[in-house]
mmCIF file of C-alpha atoms and ligand atoms in Angstrom:
data_model
loop_
_atom_site.group_PDB
_atom_site.id
_atom_site.type_symbol
_atom_site.label_atom_id
_atom_site.label_comp_id
_atom_site.label_asym_id
_atom_site.label_seq_id
_atom_site.Cartn_x
_atom_site.Cartn_y
_atom_site.Cartn_z
ATOM 1 C CA MET A 23 6.377 13.156 14.032
ATOM 2 C CA SER A 24 6.734 9.708 15.515
ATOM 3 C CA PHE A 25 6.147 7.393 12.582
ATOM 4 C CA VAL A 26 7.966 4.135 12.008
ATOM 5 C CA ASN A 27 9.284 3.168 8.570
ATOM 6 C CA ILE A 28 8.375 -0.004 6.717
ATOM 7 C CA THR A 29 11.428 -2.054 7.646
ATOM 8 C CA LYS A 30 10.654 -2.570 11.322
ATOM 9 C CA MET A 31 7.014 -3.305 10.607
ATOM 10 C CA LEU A 32 7.667 -5.740 7.784
ATOM 11 C CA GLN A 33 10.450 -7.567 9.644
ATOM 12 C CA ASP A 34 7.992 -8.524 12.359
ATOM 13 C CA ALA A 35 5.449 -9.584 9.734
ATOM 14 C CA GLU A 36 8.003 -11.807 7.976
ATOM 15 C CA GLU A 37 9.202 -13.377 11.217
ATOM 16 C CA ASN A 38 5.680 -14.154 12.340
ATOM 17 C CA HIS A 39 4.159 -15.094 8.961
ATOM 18 C CA TYR A 40 1.529 -12.449 8.485
ATOM 19 C CA ALA A 41 1.185 -9.416 6.217
ATOM 20 C CA VAL A 42 0.659 -5.778 7.142
ATOM 21 C CA GLY A 43 -2.281 -4.132 5.401
ATOM 22 C CA ALA A 44 -1.298 -0.857 3.750
ATOM 23 C CA PHE A 45 -4.479 1.167 3.550
ATOM 24 C CA ASN A 46 -5.160 4.110 1.275
ATOM 25 C CA TYR A 47 -6.523 7.277 2.894
ATOM 26 C CA CYS A 48 -7.474 10.538 1.225
ATOM 27 C CA THR A 49 -9.425 12.521 3.823
ATOM 28 C CA SER A 50 -9.234 13.053 7.574
ATOM 29 C CA GLU A 51 -12.174 10.733 8.214
ATOM 30 C CA THR A 52 -10.709 7.916 6.110
ATOM 31 C CA ALA A 53 -7.413 8.361 7.991
ATOM 32 C CA LYS A 54 -9.285 8.204 11.287
ATOM 33 C CA ALA A 55 -11.232 5.128 10.149
ATOM 34 C CA ILE A 56 -7.997 3.222 9.497
ATOM 35 C CA ILE A 57 -6.111 4.358 12.614
ATOM 36 C CA ASP A 58 -9.013 3.807 15.015
ATOM 37 C CA GLU A 59 -9.673 0.357 13.593
ATOM 38 C CA GLY A 60 -5.975 -0.535 13.806
ATOM 39 C CA CYS A 61 -6.043 0.402 17.498
ATOM 40 C CA ARG A 62 -9.226 -1.603 18.114
ATOM 41 C CA LYS A 63 -7.653 -4.600 16.384
ATOM 42 C CA LYS A 64 -4.243 -4.111 18.055
ATOM 43 C CA SER A 65 -2.701 -4.165 14.584
ATOM 44 C CA PRO A 66 0.335 -2.352 13.198
ATOM 45 C CA ILE A 67 -1.015 0.466 11.018
ATOM 46 C CA MET A 68 0.296 1.404 7.604
ATOM 47 C CA MET A 69 -1.161 4.493 5.953
ATOM 48 C CA ILE A 70 -0.585 5.068 2.266
ATOM 49 C CA CYS A 71 -1.468 7.866 -0.098
ATOM 50 C CA GLY A 72 -0.257 8.596 -3.599
ATOM 51 C CA PRO A 73 -0.086 11.496 -6.040
ATOM 52 C CA TRP A 74 -3.873 11.634 -6.553
ATOM 53 C CA GLU A 75 -4.494 12.019 -2.820
ATOM 54 C CA LEU A 76 -1.636 14.492 -2.434
ATOM 55 C CA ASP A 77 -3.313 16.671 -5.041
ATOM 56 C CA LEU A 78 -6.216 17.194 -2.635
ATOM 57 C CA VAL A 79 -4.497 19.124 0.145
ATOM 58 C CA GLY A 80 -0.756 18.611 -0.388
ATOM 59 C CA PRO A 81 1.857 16.478 1.401
ATOM 60 C CA ASN A 82 2.064 18.602 4.560
ATOM 61 C CA MET A 83 -1.614 18.306 5.371
ATOM 62 C CA MET A 84 -1.671 14.618 4.428
ATOM 63 C CA ALA A 85 1.235 13.934 6.810
ATOM 64 C CA ARG A 86 0.006 16.172 9.623
ATOM 65 C CA MET A 87 -3.452 14.661 9.803
ATOM 66 C CA VAL A 88 -1.964 11.196 10.248
ATOM 67 C CA ASP A 89 0.558 12.562 12.740
ATOM 68 C CA ILE A 90 -2.156 14.093 14.893
ATOM 69 C CA LEU A 91 -4.277 10.939 14.794
ATOM 70 C CA SER A 92 -1.299 8.693 15.533
ATOM 71 C CA ASP A 93 -0.429 10.723 18.660
ATOM 72 C CA GLU A 94 -3.481 9.202 20.287
ATOM 73 C CA ALA A 95 -2.966 5.732 18.795
ATOM 74 C CA GLY A 96 -1.828 2.759 20.850
ATOM 75 C CA SER A 97 -0.486 1.004 17.742
ATOM 76 C CA PRO A 98 2.620 1.927 15.738
ATOM 77 C CA VAL A 99 1.841 3.930 12.602
ATOM 78 C CA CYS A 100 3.825 3.948 9.379
ATOM 79 C CA LEU A 101 3.196 6.630 6.797
ATOM 80 C CA HIS A 102 4.201 5.587 3.297
ATOM 81 C CA LEU A 103 4.070 7.459 0.008
ATOM 82 C CA ASP A 104 2.468 5.231 -2.612
ATOM 83 C CA HIS A 105 3.326 5.166 -6.332
ATOM 84 C CA ALA A 106 5.389 8.309 -6.698
ATOM 85 C CA THR A 107 6.568 8.423 -10.290
ATOM 86 C CA ASP A 108 9.058 11.286 -10.028
ATOM 87 C CA ILE A 109 11.761 12.580 -7.721
ATOM 88 C CA ASP A 110 10.080 15.916 -7.015
ATOM 89 C CA THR A 111 7.062 14.203 -5.393
ATOM 90 C CA VAL A 112 9.394 12.105 -3.263
ATOM 91 C CA LYS A 113 11.322 15.173 -2.110
ATOM 92 C CA ARG A 114 8.165 17.083 -1.206
ATOM 93 C CA CYS A 115 6.942 14.138 0.868
ATOM 94 C CA ILE A 116 10.279 13.698 2.627
ATOM 95 C CA ASP A 117 10.159 17.407 3.509
ATOM 96 C CA ALA A 118 6.626 16.887 4.832
ATOM 97 C CA GLY A 119 7.797 14.123 7.193
ATOM 98 C CA PHE A 120 7.025 10.885 5.343
ATOM 99 C CA PRO A 121 9.332 8.200 6.808
ATOM 100 C CA SER A 122 8.866 5.869 3.864
ATOM 101 C CA VAL A 123 8.283 6.235 0.121
ATOM 102 C CA MET A 124 7.573 4.189 -2.958
ATOM 103 C CA ILE A 125 9.101 5.080 -6.297
ATOM 104 C CA ASP A 126 7.266 3.352 -9.097
ATOM 105 C CA GLY A 127 9.501 3.229 -12.127
ATOM 106 C CA SER A 128 7.281 0.825 -14.035
ATOM 107 C CA HIS A 129 6.356 3.680 -16.383
ATOM 108 C CA CYS A 130 9.968 3.979 -17.501
ATOM 109 C CA ASP A 131 10.699 2.982 -21.068
ATOM 110 C CA THR A 132 13.424 0.586 -20.079
ATOM 111 C CA TYR A 133 14.553 -1.536 -17.159
ATOM 112 C CA GLU A 134 17.751 0.521 -16.989
ATOM 113 C CA GLU A 135 15.760 3.742 -16.571
ATOM 114 C CA ASN A 136 13.723 2.169 -13.775
ATOM 115 C CA VAL A 137 16.972 1.155 -12.036
ATOM 116 C CA ALA A 138 18.414 4.668 -12.413
ATOM 117 C CA LEU A 139 15.267 6.432 -11.112
ATOM 118 C CA THR A 140 14.878 4.047 -8.188
ATOM 119 C CA ARG A 141 18.575 4.243 -7.302
ATOM 120 C CA ALA A 142 18.376 8.054 -7.327
ATOM 121 C CA VAL A 143 15.485 7.990 -4.847
ATOM 122 C CA VAL A 144 17.320 5.553 -2.568
ATOM 123 C CA GLU A 145 20.318 7.900 -2.554
ATOM 124 C CA ILE A 146 18.095 10.812 -1.535
ATOM 125 C CA ALA A 147 16.165 8.850 1.101
ATOM 126 C CA LYS A 148 18.844 6.720 2.791
ATOM 127 C CA PRO A 149 20.715 9.538 4.592
ATOM 128 C CA TYR A 150 17.473 10.392 6.415
ATOM 129 C CA GLY A 151 16.723 6.782 7.363
ATOM 130 C CA ILE A 152 13.768 6.817 5.007
ATOM 131 C CA THR A 153 12.812 3.482 3.480
ATOM 132 C CA VAL A 154 12.113 2.975 -0.220
ATOM 133 C CA GLU A 155 9.833 0.529 -2.006
ATOM 134 C CA GLY A 156 10.489 -0.078 -5.693
ATOM 135 C CA GLU A 157 8.459 -1.830 -8.348
ATOM 136 C CA LEU A 158 9.603 -4.254 -10.997
ATOM 137 C CA GLY A 159 7.250 -5.642 -13.564
ATOM 138 C CA ALA A 160 4.149 -3.461 -13.597
ATOM 139 C CA VAL A 161 0.977 -3.711 -11.572
ATOM 140 C CA GLY A 162 -1.666 -2.824 -14.141
ATOM 141 C CA ARG A 163 -5.347 -2.042 -13.693
ATOM 142 C CA VAL A 164 -7.982 -4.743 -13.629
ATOM 143 C CA ASP A 165 -11.055 -2.580 -14.090
ATOM 144 C CA ASP A 166 -10.151 -1.581 -17.640
ATOM 145 C CA GLU A 167 -12.054 -3.057 -20.564
ATOM 146 C CA SER A 168 -9.443 -5.708 -21.193
ATOM 147 C CA PRO A 169 -7.372 -6.420 -18.111
ATOM 148 C CA GLU A 170 -4.038 -7.977 -18.978
ATOM 149 C CA VAL A 171 -2.382 -8.409 -15.618
ATOM 150 C CA ASN A 172 -1.123 -11.865 -16.546
ATOM 151 C CA ASP A 173 0.584 -10.428 -19.607
ATOM 152 C CA ASN A 174 4.234 -11.481 -19.571
ATOM 153 C CA ALA A 175 5.393 -7.887 -19.971
ATOM 154 C CA LEU A 176 3.782 -6.985 -16.626
ATOM 155 C CA LEU A 177 5.104 -9.920 -14.641
ATOM 156 C CA THR A 178 8.232 -9.680 -12.513
ATOM 157 C CA ASP A 179 11.180 -11.674 -13.776
ATOM 158 C CA PRO A 180 12.830 -13.374 -10.764
ATOM 159 C CA ALA A 181 16.445 -13.070 -11.923
ATOM 160 C CA GLN A 182 15.930 -9.435 -12.898
ATOM 161 C CA ALA A 183 14.280 -8.791 -9.504
ATOM 162 C CA ALA A 184 17.379 -10.002 -7.670
ATOM 163 C CA GLU A 185 19.555 -7.741 -9.784
ATOM 164 C CA PHE A 186 17.163 -4.788 -9.397
ATOM 165 C CA VAL A 187 17.248 -4.993 -5.598
ATOM 166 C CA HIS A 188 21.032 -5.296 -5.637
ATOM 167 C CA LEU A 189 21.544 -2.353 -7.999
ATOM 168 C CA THR A 190 19.011 -0.006 -6.402
ATOM 169 C CA GLY A 191 19.251 -0.808 -2.684
ATOM 170 C CA VAL A 192 15.473 -0.755 -2.159
ATOM 171 C CA ASP A 193 14.026 -1.872 1.182
ATOM 172 C CA ALA A 194 10.949 -3.578 -0.300
ATOM 173 C CA LEU A 195 9.836 -4.705 -3.732
ATOM 174 C CA ALA A 196 6.381 -4.554 -5.312
ATOM 175 C CA VAL A 197 5.905 -7.484 -7.651
ATOM 176 C CA GLY A 198 3.702 -8.280 -10.621
ATOM 177 C CA ILE A 199 2.418 -11.855 -10.272
ATOM 178 C CA GLY A 200 -0.984 -11.508 -11.929
ATOM 179 C CA ASN A 201 -2.231 -8.874 -9.452
ATOM 180 C CA GLY A 202 -3.728 -5.541 -10.522
ATOM 181 C CA HIS A 203 -5.206 -2.289 -9.227
ATOM 182 C CA GLY A 204 -8.959 -1.717 -8.971
ATOM 183 C CA MET A 205 -11.746 -4.215 -8.407
ATOM 184 C CA TYR A 206 -11.179 -7.529 -10.180
ATOM 185 C CA ARG A 207 -13.855 -8.330 -12.751
ATOM 186 C CA GLN A 208 -13.008 -11.950 -12.229
ATOM 187 C CA ALA A 209 -10.873 -13.562 -9.547
ATOM 188 C CA PRO A 210 -7.156 -13.088 -10.177
ATOM 189 C CA VAL A 211 -4.938 -16.085 -10.802
ATOM 190 C CA LEU A 212 -1.766 -15.262 -8.911
ATOM 191 C CA ASP A 213 1.387 -16.900 -10.245
ATOM 192 C CA PHE A 214 2.704 -18.609 -7.136
ATOM 193 C CA GLU A 215 5.548 -20.400 -8.896
ATOM 194 C CA ARG A 216 6.832 -16.981 -9.946
ATOM 195 C CA LEU A 217 6.416 -15.633 -6.411
ATOM 196 C CA LYS A 218 8.319 -18.602 -5.018
ATOM 197 C CA ALA A 219 11.118 -18.049 -7.530
ATOM 198 C CA ILE A 220 11.297 -14.320 -6.636
ATOM 199 C CA ARG A 221 11.343 -15.079 -2.904
ATOM 200 C CA SER A 222 14.216 -17.537 -3.341
ATOM 201 C CA VAL A 223 16.500 -14.845 -4.805
ATOM 202 C CA VAL A 224 15.210 -11.584 -3.248
ATOM 203 C CA THR A 225 15.814 -10.978 0.450
ATOM 204 C CA VAL A 226 13.884 -7.715 0.977
ATOM 205 C CA PRO A 227 10.153 -7.804 1.882
ATOM 206 C CA LEU A 228 7.783 -8.418 -1.036
ATOM 207 C CA VAL A 229 4.688 -6.292 -1.584
ATOM 208 C CA LEU A 230 1.405 -7.242 -3.226
ATOM 209 C CA HIS A 231 -0.446 -4.285 -4.711
ATOM 210 C CA GLY A 232 -4.078 -4.540 -5.767
ATOM 211 C CA GLY A 233 -5.285 -6.448 -2.714
ATOM 212 C CA SER A 234 -8.944 -5.502 -3.196
ATOM 213 C CA GLY A 235 -11.031 -8.471 -4.260
ATOM 214 C CA THR A 236 -8.273 -11.084 -3.920
ATOM 215 C CA PRO A 237 -9.752 -14.389 -2.726
ATOM 216 C CA ALA A 238 -8.698 -15.276 0.846
ATOM 217 C CA ASP A 239 -7.022 -18.557 -0.125
ATOM 218 C CA GLN A 240 -4.770 -16.767 -2.622
ATOM 219 C CA LEU A 241 -3.921 -14.083 -0.061
ATOM 220 C CA HIS A 242 -2.924 -16.703 2.488
ATOM 221 C CA GLN A 243 -0.803 -18.537 -0.040
ATOM 222 C CA ALA A 244 0.913 -15.300 -1.050
ATOM 223 C CA ILE A 245 1.709 -14.615 2.622
ATOM 224 C CA ASP A 246 3.016 -18.188 3.062
ATOM 225 C CA LEU A 247 5.323 -17.598 0.093
ATOM 226 C CA GLY A 248 6.771 -14.377 1.501
ATOM 227 C CA VAL A 249 4.486 -11.394 0.874
ATOM 228 C CA SER A 250 4.495 -9.187 3.982
ATOM 229 C CA LYS A 251 2.700 -6.032 2.780
ATOM 230 C CA VAL A 252 -0.615 -5.957 0.961
ATOM 231 C CA ASN A 253 -1.993 -2.687 -0.444
ATOM 232 C CA VAL A 254 -5.730 -2.111 -0.210
ATOM 233 C CA ALA A 255 -7.436 0.908 -1.732
ATOM 234 C CA SER A 256 -10.387 0.160 -4.012
ATOM 235 C CA GLU A 257 -12.463 -1.707 -1.425
ATOM 236 C CA LEU A 258 -12.130 1.240 0.948
ATOM 237 C CA ALA A 259 -13.087 3.752 -1.724
ATOM 238 C CA ARG A 260 -16.068 1.644 -2.724
ATOM 239 C CA ALA A 261 -17.356 1.288 0.863
ATOM 240 C CA TYR A 262 -16.933 5.027 1.463
ATOM 241 C CA LEU A 263 -18.799 6.087 -1.674
ATOM 242 C CA LYS A 264 -21.530 3.480 -1.223
ATOM 243 C CA ALA A 265 -22.272 4.765 2.289
ATOM 244 C CA ILE A 266 -22.673 8.267 0.874
ATOM 245 C CA ASP A 267 -24.785 7.064 -2.057
ATOM 246 C CA ASP A 268 -27.033 5.096 0.329
ATOM 247 C CA ARG A 269 -27.565 7.957 2.811
ATOM 248 C CA LYS A 270 -31.093 8.891 3.802
ATOM 249 C CA PRO A 271 -32.407 11.889 1.828
ATOM 250 C CA GLY A 272 -31.823 15.098 3.722
ATOM 251 C CA LEU A 273 -29.147 13.658 6.032
ATOM 252 C CA TRP A 274 -26.731 16.373 7.163
ATOM 253 C CA TYR A 275 -23.425 15.880 5.336
ATOM 254 C CA ALA A 276 -21.312 15.424 8.445
ATOM 255 C CA TRP A 277 -23.517 12.482 9.395
ATOM 256 C CA ALA A 278 -23.195 11.016 5.930
ATOM 257 C CA LEU A 279 -19.397 11.276 6.215
ATOM 258 C CA ILE A 280 -19.480 9.647 9.659
ATOM 259 C CA GLN A 281 -21.357 6.723 8.132
ATOM 260 C CA ALA A 282 -18.796 6.601 5.327
ATOM 261 C CA ARG A 283 -15.975 6.630 7.907
ATOM 262 C CA ASP A 284 -17.536 3.714 9.775
ATOM 263 C CA ALA A 285 -18.022 1.781 6.531
ATOM 264 C CA VAL A 286 -14.292 2.153 5.828
ATOM 265 C CA SER A 287 -13.443 0.980 9.369
ATOM 266 C CA GLU A 288 -15.461 -2.166 8.841
ATOM 267 C CA VAL A 289 -13.572 -3.047 5.650
ATOM 268 C CA VAL A 290 -10.202 -2.296 7.298
ATOM 269 C CA GLY A 291 -11.045 -4.535 10.259
ATOM 270 C CA ARG A 292 -11.948 -7.424 7.978
ATOM 271 C CA TRP A 293 -8.673 -7.029 6.109
ATOM 272 C CA MET A 294 -6.597 -6.866 9.295
ATOM 273 C CA ASP A 295 -8.146 -10.155 10.430
ATOM 274 C CA GLU A 296 -7.629 -11.758 7.012
ATOM 275 C CA LEU A 297 -3.965 -10.729 6.750
ATOM 276 C CA GLY A 298 -3.236 -11.866 10.299
ATOM 277 C CA CYS A 299 -2.064 -8.474 11.545
ATOM 278 C CA SER A 300 -4.831 -8.156 14.165
ATOM 279 C CA GLY A 301 -3.572 -8.763 17.693
ATOM 280 C CA ARG A 302 0.105 -8.293 16.821
ATOM 281 C CA VAL A 303 0.618 -5.195 18.976
ATOM 282 C CA LYS A 304 1.258 -6.330 22.528
HETATM 283 ZN ZN1 LIG B 408 -0.362 0.026 -6.132
#
């Protein structure tokens, strides 16, 4: 497999002041939608899938489908495991050829447990040249009844972030700055002072999860303040399912899925333009 890991991709993004879109795929046609659009846009391509997607067909199939599609791609492709919460999932994905993984220790009872889990994954991954993204603070959900993403307990503490990166050796850090997973019920209010404070003490790339629905001006400000990877999932899922829901009665299912694939491509293209990663592959 000829994937790149996140470091090379995010270094270029940081140097040139844009962010790489990390797009969630769960089927072969959603993977193709993202990779084809990345090639059309001449954008670096970052594919992410997490435990829910892995449950569909397993890590080997999830990696192989991206590998096959990336063979024909003119843009570099990174494959990144999203939100693993345990070491076994990480190991299975490393065995399947993932060059990059995220360990999300935000479910741990204590900060110390998060450090220990994340450090253990770094120790497993590093010898293989595999990059690791950690999470400090917690990126909650915003489509729950009472979203609380600006709750202090979920926000990343800058001083603790610096220590966390030092103790764990992660290559990238997902931060909680008022962002959340799902579709925002109302526009998020990202805490840019906090982001600035984190950036001033953390040298590894910063990651914004929960990109879907973030207003463009806040995205641009987050990129200006040092975010170089933005995860997008819910908008893709919504476009895919809407295309299927809106299909003409009696349409053969392959055609419905082709329409869903093209709907995902359209969303991906818009995001690549917005994040500034279009046109970066020379
Ligand atoms: Zn996430």
